[in-house]
Coordinates of C-alpha atoms and ligand atoms in Angstrom, one line a residue:
M809 CA -22.3 -14.9 -100.7
L810 CA -22.1 -15.2 -96.9
T811 CA -21.6 -12.3 -94.7
D812 CA -20.5 -12.3 -91.1
N813 CA -21.9 -9.0 -89.8
I814 CA -19.2 -8.4 -87.3
L815 CA -20.0 -4.8 -86.5
S816 CA -22.5 -2.2 -87.4
R817 CA -22.2 1.5 -88.0
G818 CA -23.0 4.2 -85.4
A819 CA -21.7 2.7 -82.1
V820 CA -23.9 3.7 -79.2
M821 CA -22.0 2.4 -76.2
K822 CA -19.7 4.8 -74.3
K823 CA -16.1 3.9 -74.5
I824 CA -12.9 5.2 -72.8
I825 CA -9.4 4.8 -74.2
Q826 CA -7.6 4.7 -70.8
N827 CA -4.1 6.0 -70.3
T828 CA -2.9 6.7 -73.8
L829 CA -0.3 9.3 -74.7
L830 CA -2.0 12.2 -76.4
G831 CA 0.4 15.0 -77.3
S832 CA 2.8 15.1 -74.4
D833 CA 0.4 13.9 -71.6
I834 CA -1.1 10.6 -70.6
Q835 CA -4.9 11.0 -71.0
D836 CA -8.2 9.2 -71.2
I837 CA -10.3 9.8 -74.3
L838 CA -14.1 9.4 -73.8
I839 CA -16.1 8.3 -76.9
D840 CA -19.9 8.7 -76.9
G841 CA -21.5 7.2 -80.0
T842 CA -19.4 8.2 -82.9
K843 CA -17.8 11.3 -81.4
I844 CA -15.0 12.3 -78.9
S845 CA -16.9 13.7 -75.9
G846 CA -14.1 14.0 -73.2
I847 CA -10.4 14.2 -73.0
G848 CA -8.6 14.3 -69.6
A849 CA -7.1 12.3 -66.8
G850 CA -9.2 9.9 -64.7
L851 CA -12.3 9.8 -66.8
V852 CA -13.0 6.2 -65.9
S853 CA -14.3 7.0 -62.4
S854 CA -16.9 9.4 -63.7
H855 CA -18.1 7.0 -66.4
P856 CA -18.2 3.5 -64.8
E857 CA -20.6 2.3 -67.5
A858 CA -18.1 2.8 -70.3
Q859 CA -16.3 0.1 -72.1
I860 CA -12.6 0.4 -71.4
I861 CA -10.0 0.2 -74.2
D862 CA -6.5 -0.2 -72.8
G863 CA -4.3 2.6 -74.0
K864 CA -1.3 1.8 -71.8
D865 CA 2.0 2.1 -73.7
T866 CA 0.3 3.5 -76.8
A867 CA 0.1 7.0 -78.4
A868 CA -3.2 8.2 -79.9
F869 CA -3.4 9.7 -83.3
P870 CA -6.1 10.4 -85.8
S871 CA -6.5 7.6 -88.4
L872 CA -5.2 8.4 -91.8
I873 CA -6.9 9.6 -95.0
N874 CA -6.0 7.8 -98.3
G875 CA -6.9 10.1 -101.2
H876 CA -6.7 7.5 -104.0
T877 CA -6.9 3.8 -104.1
H878 CA -8.4 0.8 -105.9
S879 CA -9.4 -1.6 -103.2
P880 CA -10.1 -4.9 -105.0
M881 CA -6.6 -4.8 -106.6
T882 CA -5.4 -6.2 -103.3
L883 CA -5.9 -9.6 -105.1
L884 CA -3.4 -8.5 -107.8
R885 CA -0.7 -7.5 -105.3
G886 CA 2.6 -8.7 -106.8
A887 CA 1.1 -9.6 -110.3
G888 CA 3.1 -7.9 -113.1
D889 CA 5.7 -6.1 -111.1
D890 CA 8.5 -4.1 -112.7
L891 CA 6.7 -2.9 -115.8
G892 CA 5.8 0.6 -117.0
L893 CA 2.2 1.9 -116.5
H894 CA 0.9 1.3 -120.0
E895 CA 2.4 -2.2 -120.4
W896 CA 1.4 -3.0 -116.8
L897 CA -2.2 -2.0 -117.4
T898 CA -2.8 -3.4 -120.9
E899 CA -0.8 -6.7 -120.6
C900 CA -1.2 -7.6 -117.0
M901 CA -3.9 -5.7 -115.0
W902 CA -6.8 -5.5 -117.6
P903 CA -6.6 -9.2 -118.6
L904 CA -6.6 -10.3 -114.9
E905 CA -9.4 -7.8 -114.1
D906 CA -11.4 -9.4 -116.9
K907 CA -11.5 -12.6 -114.8
Y908 CA -13.1 -10.8 -111.9
T909 CA -16.5 -12.0 -110.8
D910 CA -18.6 -10.6 -108.0
E911 CA -16.7 -12.8 -105.6
E912 CA -13.3 -11.2 -106.5
F913 CA -14.8 -7.7 -106.3
Y914 CA -16.4 -8.4 -102.9
W915 CA -13.5 -10.3 -101.3
G916 CA -10.9 -8.0 -102.8
N917 CA -12.7 -5.1 -101.1
R918 CA -13.0 -7.0 -97.8
M919 CA -9.3 -7.8 -97.9
A920 CA -8.4 -4.1 -98.6
L921 CA -10.6 -3.1 -95.7
M922 CA -8.8 -5.5 -93.4
E923 CA -5.4 -4.1 -94.5
M924 CA -6.7 -0.5 -94.0
V925 CA -7.9 -1.4 -90.5
R926 CA -4.6 -3.1 -89.7
T927 CA -2.5 -0.2 -91.0
G928 CA -4.5 2.7 -89.7
T929 CA -6.4 4.1 -92.6
G930 CA -9.7 5.5 -91.4
F931 CA -11.0 7.0 -94.7
F932 CA -10.3 6.2 -98.4
N933 CA -11.3 7.6 -101.7
E934 CA -12.1 4.6 -104.0
M935 CA -11.9 4.1 -107.7
Y936 CA -13.0 0.7 -109.0
F937 CA -15.8 -1.2 -110.8
N938 CA -18.9 -2.5 -109.0
P939 CA -19.2 0.1 -106.3
H940 CA -22.3 -1.6 -104.9
L941 CA -19.9 -4.4 -103.7
A942 CA -17.6 -1.9 -102.1
L943 CA -20.6 -0.6 -100.2
K944 CA -21.6 -4.2 -99.2
A945 CA -18.1 -4.8 -97.9
L946 CA -18.3 -1.6 -95.9
E947 CA -21.3 -3.0 -94.1
E948 CA -19.0 -5.6 -92.5
T949 CA -16.1 -3.3 -91.8
P950 CA -17.5 0.2 -91.2
L951 CA -14.6 2.4 -92.2
K952 CA -15.3 5.8 -93.7
A953 CA -15.0 6.2 -97.4
R954 CA -16.0 7.9 -100.6
I955 CA -17.3 5.3 -103.1
N956 CA -17.4 6.4 -106.7
F957 CA -19.4 5.1 -109.6
P958 CA -16.9 4.5 -112.5
I959 CA -17.3 5.7 -116.1
M960 CA -14.6 4.1 -118.3
D961 CA -15.8 3.6 -121.8
G962 CA -12.5 2.6 -123.5
M963 CA -13.0 5.7 -125.8
N964 CA -16.3 4.2 -127.2
P965 CA -19.3 6.4 -126.5
E966 CA -21.7 3.4 -127.2
V967 CA -20.1 1.5 -124.3
G968 CA -20.4 4.8 -122.3
K969 CA -24.1 5.1 -122.9
K970 CA -24.7 1.8 -121.1
Q971 CA -22.5 2.9 -118.2
W972 CA -24.4 6.2 -118.0
K973 CA -27.7 4.3 -117.6
D974 CA -26.2 2.0 -115.0
C975 CA -24.8 5.1 -113.2
E976 CA -28.3 6.8 -113.1
R977 CA -29.8 3.6 -111.7
F978 CA -27.0 3.3 -109.1
F979 CA -27.7 6.8 -107.8
E980 CA -31.5 6.2 -107.8
E981 CA -31.2 3.0 -105.9
T982 CA -28.3 3.6 -103.5
T983 CA -28.3 5.3 -100.1
A984 CA -24.9 5.7 -98.6
P985 CA -24.6 4.5 -95.0
Q986 CA -23.4 6.9 -92.3
G987 CA -19.8 7.9 -92.9
V988 CA -19.8 6.9 -96.5
Q989 CA -20.0 9.5 -99.4
L990 CA -20.9 8.8 -103.0
G991 CA -19.3 10.2 -106.1
M992 CA -18.2 9.6 -109.7
V993 CA -15.1 8.3 -111.4
L994 CA -13.8 9.4 -114.7
H995 CA -11.0 7.0 -115.2
S996 CA -8.8 9.2 -117.4
V997 CA -8.6 11.2 -120.6
Y998 CA -7.1 8.2 -122.3
T999 CA -9.8 5.7 -121.4
D1000 CA -12.9 8.0 -121.5
S1001 CA -14.4 9.5 -124.7
R1002 CA -15.3 13.1 -124.9
E1003 CA -19.0 12.2 -124.8
S1004 CA -18.6 10.3 -121.5
I1005 CA -16.5 13.1 -120.0
E1006 CA -19.2 15.6 -120.9
W1007 CA -21.9 13.3 -119.5
V1008 CA -20.1 12.9 -116.2
R1009 CA -19.5 16.7 -116.0
N1010 CA -23.3 17.3 -116.4
F1011 CA -24.4 14.5 -114.1
A1012 CA -22.0 15.4 -111.4
A1013 CA -23.0 19.1 -111.6
D1014 CA -26.7 18.2 -111.5
K1015 CA -26.4 16.0 -108.4
N1016 CA -23.5 18.0 -106.8
L1017 CA -21.2 14.9 -106.8
P1018 CA -17.5 14.8 -106.5
I1019 CA -15.4 13.5 -109.5
H1020 CA -12.4 11.2 -108.9
I1021 CA -10.0 11.0 -111.9
H1022 CA -6.4 10.0 -112.9
L1023 CA -4.7 13.0 -114.3
S1024 CA -1.4 13.7 -116.1
E1025 CA 0.2 10.5 -114.5
T1026 CA 2.7 9.8 -117.3
E1027 CA 4.5 11.7 -120.0
K1028 CA 2.8 9.4 -122.6
E1029 CA -0.7 10.4 -121.3
V1030 CA 0.2 14.1 -121.8
Q1031 CA 1.8 13.6 -125.3
D1032 CA -1.1 11.4 -126.5
C1033 CA -3.6 14.0 -125.3
M1034 CA -1.8 16.8 -127.0
E1035 CA -1.7 14.9 -130.3
A1036 CA -5.4 14.0 -130.1
H1037 CA -6.7 17.4 -128.9
E1038 CA -4.8 20.1 -130.8
G1039 CA -2.0 20.6 -128.4
L1040 CA -4.0 20.6 -125.2
S1041 CA -2.6 18.9 -122.1
P1042 CA -5.0 16.7 -120.1
V1043 CA -5.5 19.5 -117.7
E1044 CA -6.2 22.0 -120.5
Y1045 CA -8.5 19.5 -122.3
L1046 CA -10.6 18.9 -119.2
H1047 CA -10.7 22.6 -118.4
Q1048 CA -11.9 23.3 -121.9
L1049 CA -14.6 20.8 -121.4
G1050 CA -15.6 22.5 -118.1
V1051 CA -14.9 19.5 -115.9
L1052 CA -12.5 21.0 -113.4
S1053 CA -13.8 22.4 -110.1
Q1054 CA -13.5 22.1 -106.4
R1055 CA -15.5 18.9 -106.6
V1056 CA -12.6 17.2 -108.6
V1057 CA -10.0 15.0 -106.9
A1058 CA -7.2 14.3 -109.4
A1059 CA -4.8 11.5 -108.6
H1060 CA -1.1 11.7 -109.6
T1061 CA -0.8 15.1 -111.4
V1062 CA 2.8 14.4 -112.1
H1063 CA 3.4 16.0 -115.5
L1064 CA 2.1 19.5 -115.2
S1065 CA 3.1 22.7 -117.1
E1066 CA 3.0 26.1 -115.4
T1067 CA -0.3 26.7 -117.3
D1068 CA -1.7 23.4 -115.9
I1069 CA -0.8 24.5 -112.4
E1070 CA -2.5 27.9 -112.9
I1071 CA -5.6 26.1 -114.1
L1072 CA -5.7 23.7 -111.2
S1073 CA -5.2 26.6 -108.8
D1074 CA -7.9 28.8 -110.4
T1075 CA -10.5 26.0 -110.6
G1076 CA -9.9 24.7 -107.0
V1077 CA -9.1 21.1 -108.0
N1078 CA -7.7 18.8 -105.2
V1079 CA -4.7 16.8 -106.2
V1080 CA -3.3 13.5 -104.8
H1081 CA 0.3 12.6 -104.3
N1082 CA 0.9 8.9 -104.9
P1083 CA 4.7 8.5 -104.4
G1084 CA 4.9 4.7 -104.0
S1085 CA 3.0 4.0 -107.3
N1086 CA 4.7 6.9 -109.2
M1087 CA 8.2 5.6 -108.2
K1088 CA 7.4 1.9 -108.9
L1089 CA 5.9 2.6 -112.3
A1090 CA 8.6 5.2 -112.9
S1091 CA 5.9 7.7 -113.8
G1092 CA 7.7 10.7 -112.5
V1093 CA 7.7 13.1 -109.5
F1094 CA 4.7 15.0 -108.2
P1095 CA 5.6 18.8 -108.3
Y1096 CA 4.8 19.2 -104.6
K1097 CA 6.5 22.6 -104.0
A1098 CA 4.9 24.3 -107.1
L1099 CA 1.5 23.0 -106.1
R1100 CA 1.8 23.9 -102.4
D1101 CA 3.1 27.4 -103.2
K1102 CA -0.1 27.9 -105.3
K1103 CA -2.1 26.7 -102.2
I1104 CA -3.7 23.9 -104.2
P1105 CA -5.3 21.4 -101.8
I1106 CA -3.0 18.3 -101.6
L1107 CA -3.8 14.8 -100.5
L1108 CA -1.8 11.6 -100.1
G1109 CA -2.8 8.3 -101.6
T1110 CA -1.4 4.8 -102.0
D1111 CA -3.0 4.0 -105.3
G1112 CA -4.0 0.3 -105.6
A1113 CA -2.0 -2.6 -104.0
A1114 CA -0.9 -3.8 -107.4
S1115 CA 1.2 -0.7 -108.0
N1116 CA 2.5 0.1 -104.5
N1117 CA 2.3 -2.9 -103.2
N1118 CA 0.4 -2.1 -100.0
L1119 CA -2.1 0.3 -98.6
D1120 CA 0.1 1.4 -95.7
M1121 CA -0.4 5.1 -95.3
L1122 CA 2.4 5.4 -92.7
E1123 CA 4.9 4.0 -95.3
E1124 CA 3.4 6.3 -97.9
M1125 CA 4.1 9.4 -95.7
K1126 CA 7.8 8.4 -95.5
L1127 CA 8.0 7.7 -99.3
A1128 CA 6.4 11.1 -100.0
A1129 CA 8.8 13.1 -97.8
L1130 CA 11.9 11.2 -99.0
L1131 CA 11.0 11.5 -102.6
Q1132 CA 10.5 15.2 -102.4
K1133 CA 13.8 15.7 -100.6
V1134 CA 16.0 13.7 -102.9
H1135 CA 14.3 15.1 -106.0
T1136 CA 14.7 18.7 -105.1
G1137 CA 18.0 18.4 -103.1
D1138 CA 16.2 20.2 -100.3
P1139 CA 16.1 18.2 -97.1
T1140 CA 13.7 20.8 -95.5
L1141 CA 11.0 20.2 -98.1
M1142 CA 8.0 18.3 -96.9
S1143 CA 8.7 18.0 -93.2
A1144 CA 7.3 15.2 -91.1
E1145 CA 4.7 17.7 -89.7
E1146 CA 3.7 18.8 -93.2
I1147 CA 3.1 15.3 -94.6
F1148 CA 1.4 14.1 -91.4
E1149 CA -1.0 17.0 -91.5
I1150 CA -1.8 16.2 -95.2
A1151 CA -2.5 12.6 -94.3
T1152 CA -4.7 13.5 -91.4
K1153 CA -6.2 17.0 -90.6
K1154 CA -6.0 18.4 -94.2
G1155 CA -7.2 15.2 -95.8
A1156 CA -10.1 15.1 -93.3
E1157 CA -11.0 18.7 -94.1
I1158 CA -11.0 18.1 -97.9
F1159 CA -13.2 15.0 -97.6
N1160 CA -15.2 16.5 -94.7
T1161 CA -14.9 13.3 -92.6
G1162 CA -15.5 15.1 -89.3
G1163 CA -12.2 13.5 -87.9
G1164 CA -8.5 14.1 -88.7
V1165 CA -7.7 15.5 -85.2
I1166 CA -8.3 14.2 -81.7
E1167 CA -10.4 17.0 -80.2
L1168 CA -13.7 17.3 -78.4
G1169 CA -16.7 17.0 -80.7
K1170 CA -14.7 15.4 -83.5
E1171 CA -15.4 12.0 -84.9
A1172 CA -13.7 9.2 -83.0
D1173 CA -11.5 8.1 -85.8
I1174 CA -8.5 7.1 -83.8
I1175 CA -5.5 4.8 -84.0
L1176 CA -3.4 3.7 -81.0
M1177 CA 0.3 3.2 -81.9
D1178 CA 2.3 0.6 -80.0
L1179 CA 5.0 2.5 -78.0
K1180 CA 6.7 -0.8 -77.3
S1181 CA 7.4 -1.3 -80.9
P1182 CA 11.1 -0.8 -81.7
A1183 CA 10.2 1.7 -84.5
L1184 CA 8.5 4.0 -81.9
F1185 CA 11.3 3.9 -79.3
P1186 CA 12.7 6.3 -78.2
A1187 CA 10.1 8.9 -79.0
W1188 CA 12.2 12.1 -79.4
N1189 CA 9.5 13.5 -81.6
L1190 CA 6.4 11.3 -82.1
I1191 CA 5.3 12.9 -85.4
S1192 CA 8.8 12.2 -86.8
S1193 CA 8.5 8.6 -85.6
M1194 CA 5.1 8.2 -87.3
V1195 CA 6.5 9.5 -90.6
Y1196 CA 10.0 8.1 -90.7
S1197 CA 10.2 5.0 -88.6
A1198 CA 6.8 3.5 -87.8
S1199 CA 4.8 1.4 -90.3
G1200 CA 1.2 0.3 -90.3
M1201 CA 2.3 -2.9 -88.5
D1202 CA 2.8 -0.7 -85.4
V1203 CA -1.0 0.2 -85.2
K1204 CA -2.3 -1.7 -82.2
T1205 CA -5.9 -0.6 -82.0
H1206 CA -8.1 1.1 -84.6
I1207 CA -11.4 2.9 -83.9
S1208 CA -13.6 4.3 -86.6
S1209 CA -16.6 6.4 -85.8
G1210 CA -16.5 5.0 -82.3
N1211 CA -16.5 1.4 -83.6
V1212 CA -13.5 -0.7 -82.4
L1213 CA -12.4 -2.4 -85.6
M1214 CA -9.1 -3.7 -84.2
E1215 CA -8.1 -4.1 -80.5
D1216 CA -4.7 -5.2 -79.4
Y1217 CA -3.9 -6.3 -83.0
K1218 CA -7.0 -8.5 -83.2
I1219 CA -9.4 -7.9 -86.1
P1220 CA -12.7 -9.9 -85.8
G1221 CA -13.4 -11.8 -89.0
Y1222 CA -9.9 -11.6 -90.4
E1223 CA -9.3 -15.3 -90.9
R1224 CA -12.5 -15.7 -92.8
V1225 CA -11.7 -12.9 -95.2
L1226 CA -8.2 -14.3 -95.7
E1227 CA -9.6 -17.7 -96.6
E1228 CA -12.2 -16.3 -99.1
A1229 CA -9.7 -13.9 -100.6
G1230 CA -7.3 -16.9 -101.0
R1231 CA -10.0 -18.8 -102.9
C1232 CA -10.3 -15.8 -105.3
F1233 CA -6.5 -15.7 -105.7
D1234 CA -6.5 -19.4 -106.7
R1235 CA -9.3 -18.8 -109.3
L1236 CA -7.4 -15.8 -110.8
R1237 CA -4.2 -17.6 -111.3
S1238 CA -5.7 -20.8 -112.5
Ligands
ZN2205 ZN1 -4.9 4.9 -109.6

């Protein structure tokens, strides 16, 4: 497997984004290493050594935080559309995933990273097989991420035992690069045996690792769980097993009872709204207001590109806001400011990325939006424009930890990744 080592982590050279719109003023942003070290007008003259990034006709925003995705599923984008979750998983996704080799995992990850750079995602919380290949892909495109080792035993503890060993080895052998965190995946209560759930609970507690899980995504998941576990919902079942805590990030959480919401609130679980995927698979509607009113930490996620069908967090913000409004009949629910904050500042706080806002001392995780794009003109309210009219295609420049990953729409190495991912696509459909 060839690599093209375009960029490395921990940029050292000073950079200045010149003449970008930040808030209501045209400013320069000075980046020293990975951090923002100056904001103001005319910084170029006092830092003649700095590399200049042209910010003219752009607006600067923090890059976006994707709370739940499956990166290598970019190769399955468009396969098995218009099916319900369980049929989609068992008849389409899992048979195709069985054909994945290291090549598909690696280039699927690379392709996802290209899409995230292109559309302004600066951090993502991953859930997929072969996390070492996700880490390898991140060497080439140094975004921030949480990469999680997956336990999914198909309800067979004997399969689980092998995965537990692999997991122990992964954590012994792996050091996360700067900006990348490591964690665990429990796929779901319908794909993991009680033994594996308990093993993950103990291992994560011992090593103080986060746990990423699918939770109460469909009505079927809840009903099946209640039948199998003496009337307990997935939330109640996991709570009884002692899994739920502040270290848990639970994706979907669509079908929740009042008791479930109390438990999530009491245990400090973080939840992820995935509106695109939930609508496409007709899973249901995330109970945003009830969760927000209980002050449960809320994230936004795209899910994988096979159920969305893209990783565009700008589009996801719009879907989230529109879904909540039409579902509740309340047009004031989930304002542009609210969902923008969830996808940036609050997401960054939950994942402790060091970014999420453009302020002195923060990580330089910045996107420059193209103010010449029709979607961003006129800018009555730029946050509204970001949520309701812009898309990821309007991101012109993307900086992650001070590394310029895309400048003026150009991403180094994109053609090569497209070519290799195309070869994988040909193999999968043959
Ligand atoms: Zn998912």
